[in-house]
Short mmCIF file of C-alpha atoms in Angstrom, two decimals:
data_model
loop_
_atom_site.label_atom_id
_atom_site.label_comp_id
_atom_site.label_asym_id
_atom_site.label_seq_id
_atom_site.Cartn_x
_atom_site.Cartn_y
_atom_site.Cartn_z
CA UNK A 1 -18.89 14.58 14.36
CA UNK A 2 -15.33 13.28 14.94
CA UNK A 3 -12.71 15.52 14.02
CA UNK A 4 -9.40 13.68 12.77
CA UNK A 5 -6.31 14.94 14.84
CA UNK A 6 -2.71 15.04 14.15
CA UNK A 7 -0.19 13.94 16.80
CA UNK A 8 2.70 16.76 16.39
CA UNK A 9 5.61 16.96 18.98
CA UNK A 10 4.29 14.83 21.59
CA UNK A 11 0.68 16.25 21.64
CA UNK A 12 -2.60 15.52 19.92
CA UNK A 13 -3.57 18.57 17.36
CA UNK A 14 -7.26 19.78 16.23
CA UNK A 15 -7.55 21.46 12.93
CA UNK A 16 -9.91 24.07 12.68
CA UNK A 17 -9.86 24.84 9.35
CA UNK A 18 -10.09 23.50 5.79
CA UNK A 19 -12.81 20.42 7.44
CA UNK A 20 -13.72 17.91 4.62
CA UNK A 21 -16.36 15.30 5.29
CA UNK A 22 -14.76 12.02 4.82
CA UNK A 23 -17.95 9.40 3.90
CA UNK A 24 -18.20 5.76 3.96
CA UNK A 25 -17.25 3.69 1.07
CA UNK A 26 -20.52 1.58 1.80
CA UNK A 27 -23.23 4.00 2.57
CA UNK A 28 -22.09 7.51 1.64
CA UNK A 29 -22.49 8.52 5.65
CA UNK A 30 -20.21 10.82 7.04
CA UNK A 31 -17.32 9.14 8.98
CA UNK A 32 -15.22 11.72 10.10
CA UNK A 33 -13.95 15.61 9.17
CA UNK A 34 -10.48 16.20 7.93
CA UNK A 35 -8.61 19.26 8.24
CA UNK A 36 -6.01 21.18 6.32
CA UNK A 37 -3.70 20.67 9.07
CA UNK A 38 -2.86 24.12 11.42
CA UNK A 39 0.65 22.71 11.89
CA UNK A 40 4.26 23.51 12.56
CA UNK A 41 5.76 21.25 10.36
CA UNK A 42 9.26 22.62 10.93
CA UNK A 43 8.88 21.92 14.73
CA UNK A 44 7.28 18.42 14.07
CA UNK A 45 10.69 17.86 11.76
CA UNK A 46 12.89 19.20 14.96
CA UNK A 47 11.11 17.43 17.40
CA UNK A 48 11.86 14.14 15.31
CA UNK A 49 15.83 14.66 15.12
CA UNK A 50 16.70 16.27 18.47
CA UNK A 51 14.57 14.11 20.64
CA UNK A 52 13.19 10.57 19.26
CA UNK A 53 15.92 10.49 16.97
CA UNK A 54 18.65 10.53 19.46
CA UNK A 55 16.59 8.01 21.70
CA UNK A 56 16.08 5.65 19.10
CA UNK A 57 19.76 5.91 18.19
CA UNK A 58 21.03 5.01 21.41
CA UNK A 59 19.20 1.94 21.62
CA UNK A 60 20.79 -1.65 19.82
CA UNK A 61 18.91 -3.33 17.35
CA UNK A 62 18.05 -5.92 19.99
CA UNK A 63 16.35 -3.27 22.23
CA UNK A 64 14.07 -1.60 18.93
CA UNK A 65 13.30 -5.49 17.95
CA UNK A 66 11.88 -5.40 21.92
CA UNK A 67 9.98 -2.75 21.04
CA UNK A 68 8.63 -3.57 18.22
CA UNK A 69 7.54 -6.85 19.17
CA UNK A 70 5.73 -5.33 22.22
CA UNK A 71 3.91 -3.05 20.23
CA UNK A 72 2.69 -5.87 17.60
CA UNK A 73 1.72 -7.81 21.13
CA UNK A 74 -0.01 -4.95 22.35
CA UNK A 75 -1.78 -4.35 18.75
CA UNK A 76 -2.85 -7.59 18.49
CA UNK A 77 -4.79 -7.59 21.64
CA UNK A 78 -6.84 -5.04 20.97
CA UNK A 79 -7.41 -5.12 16.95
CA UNK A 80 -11.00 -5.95 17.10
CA UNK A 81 -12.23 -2.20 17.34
CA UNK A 82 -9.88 -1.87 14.10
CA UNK A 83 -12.57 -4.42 12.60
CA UNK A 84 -15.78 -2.41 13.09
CA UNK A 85 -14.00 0.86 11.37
CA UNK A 86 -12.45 -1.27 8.38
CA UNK A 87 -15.86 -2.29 7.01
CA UNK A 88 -16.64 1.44 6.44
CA UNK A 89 -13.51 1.70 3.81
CA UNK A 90 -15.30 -0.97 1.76
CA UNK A 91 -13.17 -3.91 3.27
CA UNK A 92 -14.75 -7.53 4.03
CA UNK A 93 -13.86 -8.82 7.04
CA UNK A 94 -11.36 -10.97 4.94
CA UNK A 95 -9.86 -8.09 3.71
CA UNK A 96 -9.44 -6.38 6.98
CA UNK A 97 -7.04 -9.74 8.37
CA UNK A 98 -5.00 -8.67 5.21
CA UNK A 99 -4.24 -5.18 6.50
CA UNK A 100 -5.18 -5.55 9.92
CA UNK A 101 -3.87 -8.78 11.16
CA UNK A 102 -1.28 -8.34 8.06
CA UNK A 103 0.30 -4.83 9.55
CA UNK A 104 0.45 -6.56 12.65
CA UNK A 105 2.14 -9.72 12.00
CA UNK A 106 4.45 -7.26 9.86
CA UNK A 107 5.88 -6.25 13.04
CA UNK A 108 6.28 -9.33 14.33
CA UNK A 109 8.44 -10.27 11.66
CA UNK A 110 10.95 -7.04 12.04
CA UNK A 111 11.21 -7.83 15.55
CA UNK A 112 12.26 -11.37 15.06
CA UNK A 113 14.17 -10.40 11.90
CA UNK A 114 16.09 -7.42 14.20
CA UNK A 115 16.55 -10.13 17.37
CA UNK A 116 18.13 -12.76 15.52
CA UNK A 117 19.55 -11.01 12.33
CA UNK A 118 21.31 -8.00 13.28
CA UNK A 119 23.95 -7.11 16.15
CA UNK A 120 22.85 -6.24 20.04
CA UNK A 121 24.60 -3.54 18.58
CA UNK A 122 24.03 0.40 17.27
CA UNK A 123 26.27 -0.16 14.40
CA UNK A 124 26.05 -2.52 11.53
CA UNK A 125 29.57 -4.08 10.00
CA UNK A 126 29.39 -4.66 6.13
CA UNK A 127 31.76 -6.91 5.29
CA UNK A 128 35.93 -7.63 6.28
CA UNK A 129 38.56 -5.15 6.62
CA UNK A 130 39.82 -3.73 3.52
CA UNK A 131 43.41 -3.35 3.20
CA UNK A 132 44.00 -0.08 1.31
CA UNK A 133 47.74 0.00 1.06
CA UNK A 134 50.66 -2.49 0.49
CA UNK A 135 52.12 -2.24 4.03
CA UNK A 136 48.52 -2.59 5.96
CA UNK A 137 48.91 0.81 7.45
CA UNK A 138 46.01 1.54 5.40
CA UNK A 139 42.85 -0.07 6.41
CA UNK A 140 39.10 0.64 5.62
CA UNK A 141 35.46 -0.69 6.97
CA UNK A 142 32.23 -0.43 5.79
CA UNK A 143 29.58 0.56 8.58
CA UNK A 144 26.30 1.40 8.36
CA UNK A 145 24.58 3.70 10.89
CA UNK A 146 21.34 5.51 11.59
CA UNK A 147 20.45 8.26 9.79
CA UNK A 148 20.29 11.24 11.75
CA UNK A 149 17.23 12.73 10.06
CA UNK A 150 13.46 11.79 10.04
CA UNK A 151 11.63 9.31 7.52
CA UNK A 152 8.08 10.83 5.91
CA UNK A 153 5.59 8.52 5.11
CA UNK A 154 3.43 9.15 2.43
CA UNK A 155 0.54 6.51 2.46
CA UNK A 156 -2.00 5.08 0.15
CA UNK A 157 -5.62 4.81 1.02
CA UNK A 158 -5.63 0.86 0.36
CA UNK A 159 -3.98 -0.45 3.23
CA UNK A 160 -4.36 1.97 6.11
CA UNK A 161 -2.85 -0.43 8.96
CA UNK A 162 -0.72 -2.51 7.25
CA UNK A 163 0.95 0.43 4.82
CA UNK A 164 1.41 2.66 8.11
CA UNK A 165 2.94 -0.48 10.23
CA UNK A 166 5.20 -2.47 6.99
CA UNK A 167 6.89 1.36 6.87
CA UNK A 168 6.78 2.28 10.38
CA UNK A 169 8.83 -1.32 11.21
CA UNK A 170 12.00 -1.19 9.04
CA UNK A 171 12.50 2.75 10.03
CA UNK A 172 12.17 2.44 14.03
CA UNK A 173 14.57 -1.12 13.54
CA UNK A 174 16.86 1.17 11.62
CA UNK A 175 16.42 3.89 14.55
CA UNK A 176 15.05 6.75 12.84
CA UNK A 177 12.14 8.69 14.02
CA UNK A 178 8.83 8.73 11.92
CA UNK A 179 6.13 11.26 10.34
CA UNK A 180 3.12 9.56 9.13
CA UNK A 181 0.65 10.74 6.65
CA UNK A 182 -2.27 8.84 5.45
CA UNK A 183 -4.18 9.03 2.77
CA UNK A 184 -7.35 11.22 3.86
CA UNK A 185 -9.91 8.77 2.37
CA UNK A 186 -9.39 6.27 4.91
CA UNK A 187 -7.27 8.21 7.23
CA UNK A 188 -10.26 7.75 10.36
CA UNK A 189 -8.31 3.94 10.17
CA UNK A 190 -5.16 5.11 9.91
CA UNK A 191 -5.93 7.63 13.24
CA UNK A 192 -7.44 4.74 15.42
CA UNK A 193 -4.55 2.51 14.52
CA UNK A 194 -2.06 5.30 15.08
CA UNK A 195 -3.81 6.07 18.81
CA UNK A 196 -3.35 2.83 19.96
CA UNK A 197 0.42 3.08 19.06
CA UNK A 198 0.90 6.16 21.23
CA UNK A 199 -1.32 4.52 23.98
CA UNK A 200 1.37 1.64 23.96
CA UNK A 201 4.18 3.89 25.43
CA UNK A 202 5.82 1.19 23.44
CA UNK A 203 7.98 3.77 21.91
CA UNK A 204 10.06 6.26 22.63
CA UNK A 205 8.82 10.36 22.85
CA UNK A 206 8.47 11.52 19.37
CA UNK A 207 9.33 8.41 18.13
CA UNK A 208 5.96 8.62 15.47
CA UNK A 209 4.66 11.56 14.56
CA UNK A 210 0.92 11.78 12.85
CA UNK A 211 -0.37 14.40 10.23
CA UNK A 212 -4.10 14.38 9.54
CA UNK A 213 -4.75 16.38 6.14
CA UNK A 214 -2.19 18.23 4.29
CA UNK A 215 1.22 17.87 4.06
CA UNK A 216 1.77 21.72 3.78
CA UNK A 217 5.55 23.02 3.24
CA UNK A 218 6.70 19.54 5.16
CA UNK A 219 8.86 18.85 2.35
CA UNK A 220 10.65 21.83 2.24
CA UNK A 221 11.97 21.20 5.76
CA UNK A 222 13.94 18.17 4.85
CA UNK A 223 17.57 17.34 4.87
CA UNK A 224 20.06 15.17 3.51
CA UNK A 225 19.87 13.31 6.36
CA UNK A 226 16.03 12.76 5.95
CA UNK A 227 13.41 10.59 3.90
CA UNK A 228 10.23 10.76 1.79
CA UNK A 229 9.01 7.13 1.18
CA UNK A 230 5.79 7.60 -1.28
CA UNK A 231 3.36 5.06 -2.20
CA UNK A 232 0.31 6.19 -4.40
CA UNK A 233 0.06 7.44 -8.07
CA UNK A 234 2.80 7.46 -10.33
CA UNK A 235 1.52 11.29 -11.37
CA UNK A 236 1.54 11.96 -7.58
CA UNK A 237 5.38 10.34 -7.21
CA UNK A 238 6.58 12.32 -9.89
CA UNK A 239 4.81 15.63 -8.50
CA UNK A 240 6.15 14.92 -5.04
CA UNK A 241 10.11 13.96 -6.17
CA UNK A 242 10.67 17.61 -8.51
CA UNK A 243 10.26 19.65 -5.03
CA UNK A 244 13.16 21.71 -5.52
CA UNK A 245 14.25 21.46 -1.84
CA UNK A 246 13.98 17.67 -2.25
CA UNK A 247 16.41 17.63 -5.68
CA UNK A 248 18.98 20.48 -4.22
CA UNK A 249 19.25 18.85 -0.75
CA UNK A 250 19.48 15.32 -2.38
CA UNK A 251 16.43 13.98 0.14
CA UNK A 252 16.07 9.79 -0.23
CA UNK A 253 12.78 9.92 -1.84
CA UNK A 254 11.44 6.47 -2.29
CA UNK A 255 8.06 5.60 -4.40
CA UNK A 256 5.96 2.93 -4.57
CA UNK A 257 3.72 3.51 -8.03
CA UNK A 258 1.43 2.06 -10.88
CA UNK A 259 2.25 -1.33 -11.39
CA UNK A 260 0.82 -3.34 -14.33
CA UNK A 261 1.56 -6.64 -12.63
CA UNK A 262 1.25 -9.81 -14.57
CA UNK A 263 0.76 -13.70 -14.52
CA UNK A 264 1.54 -16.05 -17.18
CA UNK A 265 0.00 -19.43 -17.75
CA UNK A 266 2.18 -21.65 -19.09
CA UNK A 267 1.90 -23.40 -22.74
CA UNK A 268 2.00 -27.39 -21.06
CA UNK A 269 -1.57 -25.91 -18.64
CA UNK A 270 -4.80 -27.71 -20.06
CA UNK A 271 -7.75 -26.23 -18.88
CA UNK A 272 -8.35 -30.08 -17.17
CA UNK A 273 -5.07 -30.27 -15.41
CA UNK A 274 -5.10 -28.51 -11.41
CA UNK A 275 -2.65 -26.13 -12.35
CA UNK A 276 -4.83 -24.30 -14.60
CA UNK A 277 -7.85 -24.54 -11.82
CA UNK A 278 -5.23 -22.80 -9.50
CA UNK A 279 -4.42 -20.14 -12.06
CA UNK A 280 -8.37 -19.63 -12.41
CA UNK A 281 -8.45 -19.56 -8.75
CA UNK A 282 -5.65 -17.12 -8.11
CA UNK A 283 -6.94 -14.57 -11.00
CA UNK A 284 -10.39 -14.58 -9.57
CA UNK A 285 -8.61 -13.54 -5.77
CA UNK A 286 -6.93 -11.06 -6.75
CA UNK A 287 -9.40 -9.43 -9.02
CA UNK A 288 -11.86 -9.37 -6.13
CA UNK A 289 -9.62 -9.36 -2.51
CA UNK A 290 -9.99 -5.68 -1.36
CA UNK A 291 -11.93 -4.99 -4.48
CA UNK A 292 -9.15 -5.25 -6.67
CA UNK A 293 -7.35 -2.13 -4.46
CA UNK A 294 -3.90 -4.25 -4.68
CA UNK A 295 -0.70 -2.67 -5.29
CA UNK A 296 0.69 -6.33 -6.16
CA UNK A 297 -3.06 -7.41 -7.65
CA UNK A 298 -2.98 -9.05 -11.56
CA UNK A 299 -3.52 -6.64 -14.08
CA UNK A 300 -2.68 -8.83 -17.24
CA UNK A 301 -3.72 -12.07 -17.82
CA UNK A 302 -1.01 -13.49 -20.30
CA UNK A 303 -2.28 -17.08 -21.28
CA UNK A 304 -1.51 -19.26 -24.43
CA UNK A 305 -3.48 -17.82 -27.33
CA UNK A 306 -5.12 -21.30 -28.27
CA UNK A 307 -6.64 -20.87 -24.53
CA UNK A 308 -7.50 -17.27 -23.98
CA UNK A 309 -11.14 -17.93 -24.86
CA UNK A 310 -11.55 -20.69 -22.22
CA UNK A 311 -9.44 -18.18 -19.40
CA UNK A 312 -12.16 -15.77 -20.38
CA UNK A 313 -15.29 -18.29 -19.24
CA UNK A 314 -13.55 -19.53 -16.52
CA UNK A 315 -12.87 -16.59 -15.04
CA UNK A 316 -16.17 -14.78 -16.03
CA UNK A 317 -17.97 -18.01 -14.40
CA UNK A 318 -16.20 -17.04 -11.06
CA UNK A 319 -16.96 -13.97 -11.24
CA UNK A 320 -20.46 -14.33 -11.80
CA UNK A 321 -20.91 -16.19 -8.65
CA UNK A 322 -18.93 -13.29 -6.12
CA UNK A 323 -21.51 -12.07 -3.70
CA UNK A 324 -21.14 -7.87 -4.11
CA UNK A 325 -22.27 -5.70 -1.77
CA UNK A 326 -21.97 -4.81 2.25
CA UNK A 327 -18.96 -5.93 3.64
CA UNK A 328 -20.55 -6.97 7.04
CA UNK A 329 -22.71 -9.05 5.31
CA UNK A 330 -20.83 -12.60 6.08
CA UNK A 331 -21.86 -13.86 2.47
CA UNK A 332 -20.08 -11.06 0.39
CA UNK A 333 -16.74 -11.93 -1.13
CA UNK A 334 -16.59 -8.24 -2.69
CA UNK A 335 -17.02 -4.81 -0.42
CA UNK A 336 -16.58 -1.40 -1.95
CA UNK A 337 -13.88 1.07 -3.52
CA UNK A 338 -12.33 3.29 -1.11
CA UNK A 339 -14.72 5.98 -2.15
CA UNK A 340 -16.59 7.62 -4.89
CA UNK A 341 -13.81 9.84 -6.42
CA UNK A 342 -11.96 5.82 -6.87
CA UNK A 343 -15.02 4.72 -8.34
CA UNK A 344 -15.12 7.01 -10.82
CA UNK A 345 -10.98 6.92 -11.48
CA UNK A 346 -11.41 3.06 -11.68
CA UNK A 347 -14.57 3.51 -14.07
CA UNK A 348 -12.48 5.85 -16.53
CA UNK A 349 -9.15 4.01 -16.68
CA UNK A 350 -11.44 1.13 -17.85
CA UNK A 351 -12.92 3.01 -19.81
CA UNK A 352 -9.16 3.82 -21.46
CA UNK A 353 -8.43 0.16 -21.98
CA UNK A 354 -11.60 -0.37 -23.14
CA UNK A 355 -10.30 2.00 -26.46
CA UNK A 356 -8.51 -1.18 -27.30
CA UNK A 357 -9.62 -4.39 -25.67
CA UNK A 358 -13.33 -6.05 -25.42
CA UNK A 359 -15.18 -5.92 -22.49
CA UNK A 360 -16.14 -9.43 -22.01
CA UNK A 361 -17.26 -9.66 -18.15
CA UNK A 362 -18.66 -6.87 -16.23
CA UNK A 363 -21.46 -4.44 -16.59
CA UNK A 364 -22.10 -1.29 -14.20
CA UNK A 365 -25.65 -0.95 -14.93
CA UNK A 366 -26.67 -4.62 -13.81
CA UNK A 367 -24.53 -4.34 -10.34
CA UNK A 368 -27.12 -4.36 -7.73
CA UNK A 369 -24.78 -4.92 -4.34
CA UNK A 370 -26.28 -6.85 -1.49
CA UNK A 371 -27.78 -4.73 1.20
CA UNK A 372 -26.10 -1.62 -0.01
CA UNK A 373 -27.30 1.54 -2.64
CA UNK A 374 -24.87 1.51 -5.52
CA UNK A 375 -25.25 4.88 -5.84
CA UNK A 376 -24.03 5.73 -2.35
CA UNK A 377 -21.73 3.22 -2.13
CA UNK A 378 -18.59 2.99 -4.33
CA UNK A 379 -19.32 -0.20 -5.55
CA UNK A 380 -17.94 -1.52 -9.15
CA UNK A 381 -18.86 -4.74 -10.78
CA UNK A 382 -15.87 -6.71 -12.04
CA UNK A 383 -14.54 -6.35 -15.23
CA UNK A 384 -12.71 -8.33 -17.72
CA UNK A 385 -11.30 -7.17 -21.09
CA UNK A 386 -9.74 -9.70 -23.60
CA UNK A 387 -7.32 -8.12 -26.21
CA UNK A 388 -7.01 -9.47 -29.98
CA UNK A 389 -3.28 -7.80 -30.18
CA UNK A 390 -0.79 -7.47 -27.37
CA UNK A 391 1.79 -6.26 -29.35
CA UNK A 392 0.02 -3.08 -30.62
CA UNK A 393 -1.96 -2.44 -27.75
CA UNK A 394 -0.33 0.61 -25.52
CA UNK A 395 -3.19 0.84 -22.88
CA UNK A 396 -3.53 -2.13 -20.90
CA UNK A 397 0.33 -2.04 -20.57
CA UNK A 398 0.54 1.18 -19.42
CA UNK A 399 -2.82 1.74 -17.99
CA UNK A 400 -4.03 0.54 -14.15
CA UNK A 401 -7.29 0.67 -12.91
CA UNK A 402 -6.80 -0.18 -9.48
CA UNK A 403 -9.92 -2.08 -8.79
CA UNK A 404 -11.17 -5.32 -9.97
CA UNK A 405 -10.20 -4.74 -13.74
CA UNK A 406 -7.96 -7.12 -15.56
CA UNK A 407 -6.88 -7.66 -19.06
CA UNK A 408 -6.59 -11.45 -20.86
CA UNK A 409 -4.42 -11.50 -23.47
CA UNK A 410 -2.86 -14.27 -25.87
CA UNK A 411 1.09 -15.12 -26.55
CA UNK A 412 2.34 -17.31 -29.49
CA UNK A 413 5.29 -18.93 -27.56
CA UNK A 414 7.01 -18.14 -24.11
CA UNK A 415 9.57 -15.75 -25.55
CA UNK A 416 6.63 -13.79 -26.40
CA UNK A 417 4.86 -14.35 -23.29
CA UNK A 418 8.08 -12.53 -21.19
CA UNK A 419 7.79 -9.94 -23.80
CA UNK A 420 4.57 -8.79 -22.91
CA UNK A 421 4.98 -9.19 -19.25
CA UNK A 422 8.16 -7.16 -19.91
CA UNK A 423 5.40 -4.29 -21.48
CA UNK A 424 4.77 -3.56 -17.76
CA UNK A 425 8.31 -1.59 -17.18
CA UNK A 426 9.35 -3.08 -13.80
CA UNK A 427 6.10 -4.08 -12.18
CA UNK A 428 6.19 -4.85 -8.08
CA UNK A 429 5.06 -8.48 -8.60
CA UNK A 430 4.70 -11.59 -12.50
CA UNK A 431 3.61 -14.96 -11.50
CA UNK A 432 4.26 -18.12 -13.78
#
């Protein structure tokens, strides 16, 4: 059975305690064991500022974009065993070019970005020269620098590739050193990605840093030079940012949370016209692309109240005709949850906006997933709520279930439509 390692100063780690099986999203098997870590996380946070961190400082923007873009090269050649390791986390092969294939061209992007954007250059200018007094004797200049600490990467169990490689990118550009911790429920993905980055020599010694399992008293080993960039649970964020050493050392602590993201029809969109076909369209994709596990994926369907009811059968019709089941099986358009414990999170929050909207698509008892058991498997059928009143409703504003669970809900005139999409409180992504 393959034991998930850490990479810690330089070296590859094996945890021999605290092992937790870590099972496929598809057939329940055991993947992989996880431990509670066994590491020295103050040396792992030493190792980062007094030898990549230096390293990475001395080289210009121009020389990290280099590096970057051979490491996306040397990715992208050899992604395919990625592929065969994705499927197990519930993914369609469709759903593995997203994080896969997205993670990678993420890093092409930096490295063009940092080549033709930014200085060959350590430093970055902002702006003129201030004159601060009325002779000029007094000048001042903005200039932004590298911090001198070490970035720690908190990921979510959605996009094990791309999350690790769309953080990874802007920190190494910005020439700070990196300590990477996955979410354990698809952290065997996260590990084989992460291997082939140390295999690339792309990077400089230390430059990445891996933690398999707990993050033990990491956190209380950080500076004000340092940073914690979250994504997962806004229960979890808020946990994670009252660390006292975090608040009294004033630690950048970055979170990426719940997000009751929205799209909006708009009041001229007949149900005949293409722009309502694309809305349809667009709904049904993101309801069902990685099973709904979308940070940016439409949670509240906001459509003109006159033409809620026909959103409702148009959607529910493309629903109905989603294959569900194995991933690897080429006709399936819908794989799994990340794993049982989402199943049942994803089951229960609907079950919360279910207290005040009607179910009108989706039933758990008729799912019977292509080639797979549904008991084993963390499969979820679609589902589809329609609410009567938007304005009094509290849960499917403040409520995600981050699978394929959506909420349709009428608005009397556009002013009213913004309101409600304003209900979400700052959501990552509204579309119109």
């Amino acid at each position: 059975m393959t034991i998930l390692q850490s990479f810690a100063s330089g070296k590859w780690v094996s945890s021999s305690s605290g092992l937790k099986p870590l099972k496929s999203a598809v057939t329940g098997e055991i993947v992989a064991q996880i431990g509670s870590g066994d590491l020295d996380f103050s040396a792992m946070a030493d190792h980062a500022r007094q030898v990549s961190g230096p390293a990475l400082r001395a080289l210009t923007f121009h020389k990290r974009a280099a590096k970057l873009k051979a490491l996306a090269q040397y990715l992208n050649e050899r992604r395919d065993p990625l592929y065969e390791l994705s499927y197990e986390t519930g993914a369609t092969k469709a759903d593995s070019m997203i994080d896969i294939d997205g993670g990678i061209g993420t890093l092409f992007v930096y490295a063009s970005k940092g080549r033709r954007e930014l200085p060959d250059d350590v430093l970055l200018v902002d702006g003129a020269v201030e004159q601060l007094s009325k002779s000029g004797a007094f000048l001042g200049q903005h200039v932004a620098t590298s911090l001198q600490g070490v970035a720690v990467h908190i990921n979510a169990f959605n996009f094990p590739v791309w999350g690790m490689l769309e953080k990874l990118a802007p920190t190494l550009l910005a020439g700070m050193p990196a300590i990477v911790k996955p979410a354990s429920a698809t952290a065997w993905l996260a590990e084989a990605a992460f291997r082939m980055i140390v295999e690339s020599g792309c990077l400089p010694e230390g430059a990445v840093q891996f933690v398999a399992g707990g993050t033990g008293d990491l956190l209380d080993r950080l500076g004000g030079q340092d940073v914690v960039s979250f994504t997962g649970s806004a229960s979890t964020a808020a946990m994670l940012r009252a660390n006292r050493n975090l608040i009294e050392n004033s630690v950048r602590f970055i979170a990426e949370q719940d997000s009751l993201n929205a799209t909006v029809l708009g009041p001229d969109t007949a149900p005949e016209t293409p722009e309502f076909g694309a809305f349809i369209r667009e709904v049904h994709r993101e309801m069902t692309a990685k099973a709904g596990q979308k940070c940016t994926a439409i949670r509240r369907i906001i459509v003109p109240e006159d033409r809620r009811d026909a959103v409702i059968d148009a959607v529910s019709d493309r629903l109905a005709k989603t294959a569900i089941g194995d991933p690897r099986d080429e006709n399936v358009r819908m794989g799994a949850l990340a794993s049982l414990a989402q199943r049942e999170d994803v089951l229960a929050k609907a079950a919360e906006i279910g207290t005040e909207a009607r179910l009108v698509y989706g039933d758990q008892a008729t799912l019977f997933p292509r080639g797979a058991d549904k008991e084993q498997g963390a499969f979820v059928s679609p589902m589809l709520f329609s609410l009567d009143d938007p304005d009094a409703a509290e849960k499917a504003h403040t409520v995600e279930a981050f699978g394929p669970v959506a909420t349709v809900m009428g608005y009397r005139d556009l002013s009213h439509a913004f309101r409600l999409a304003n209900r979400g409180k700052g959501s990552l992504v509204a579309s119109v």
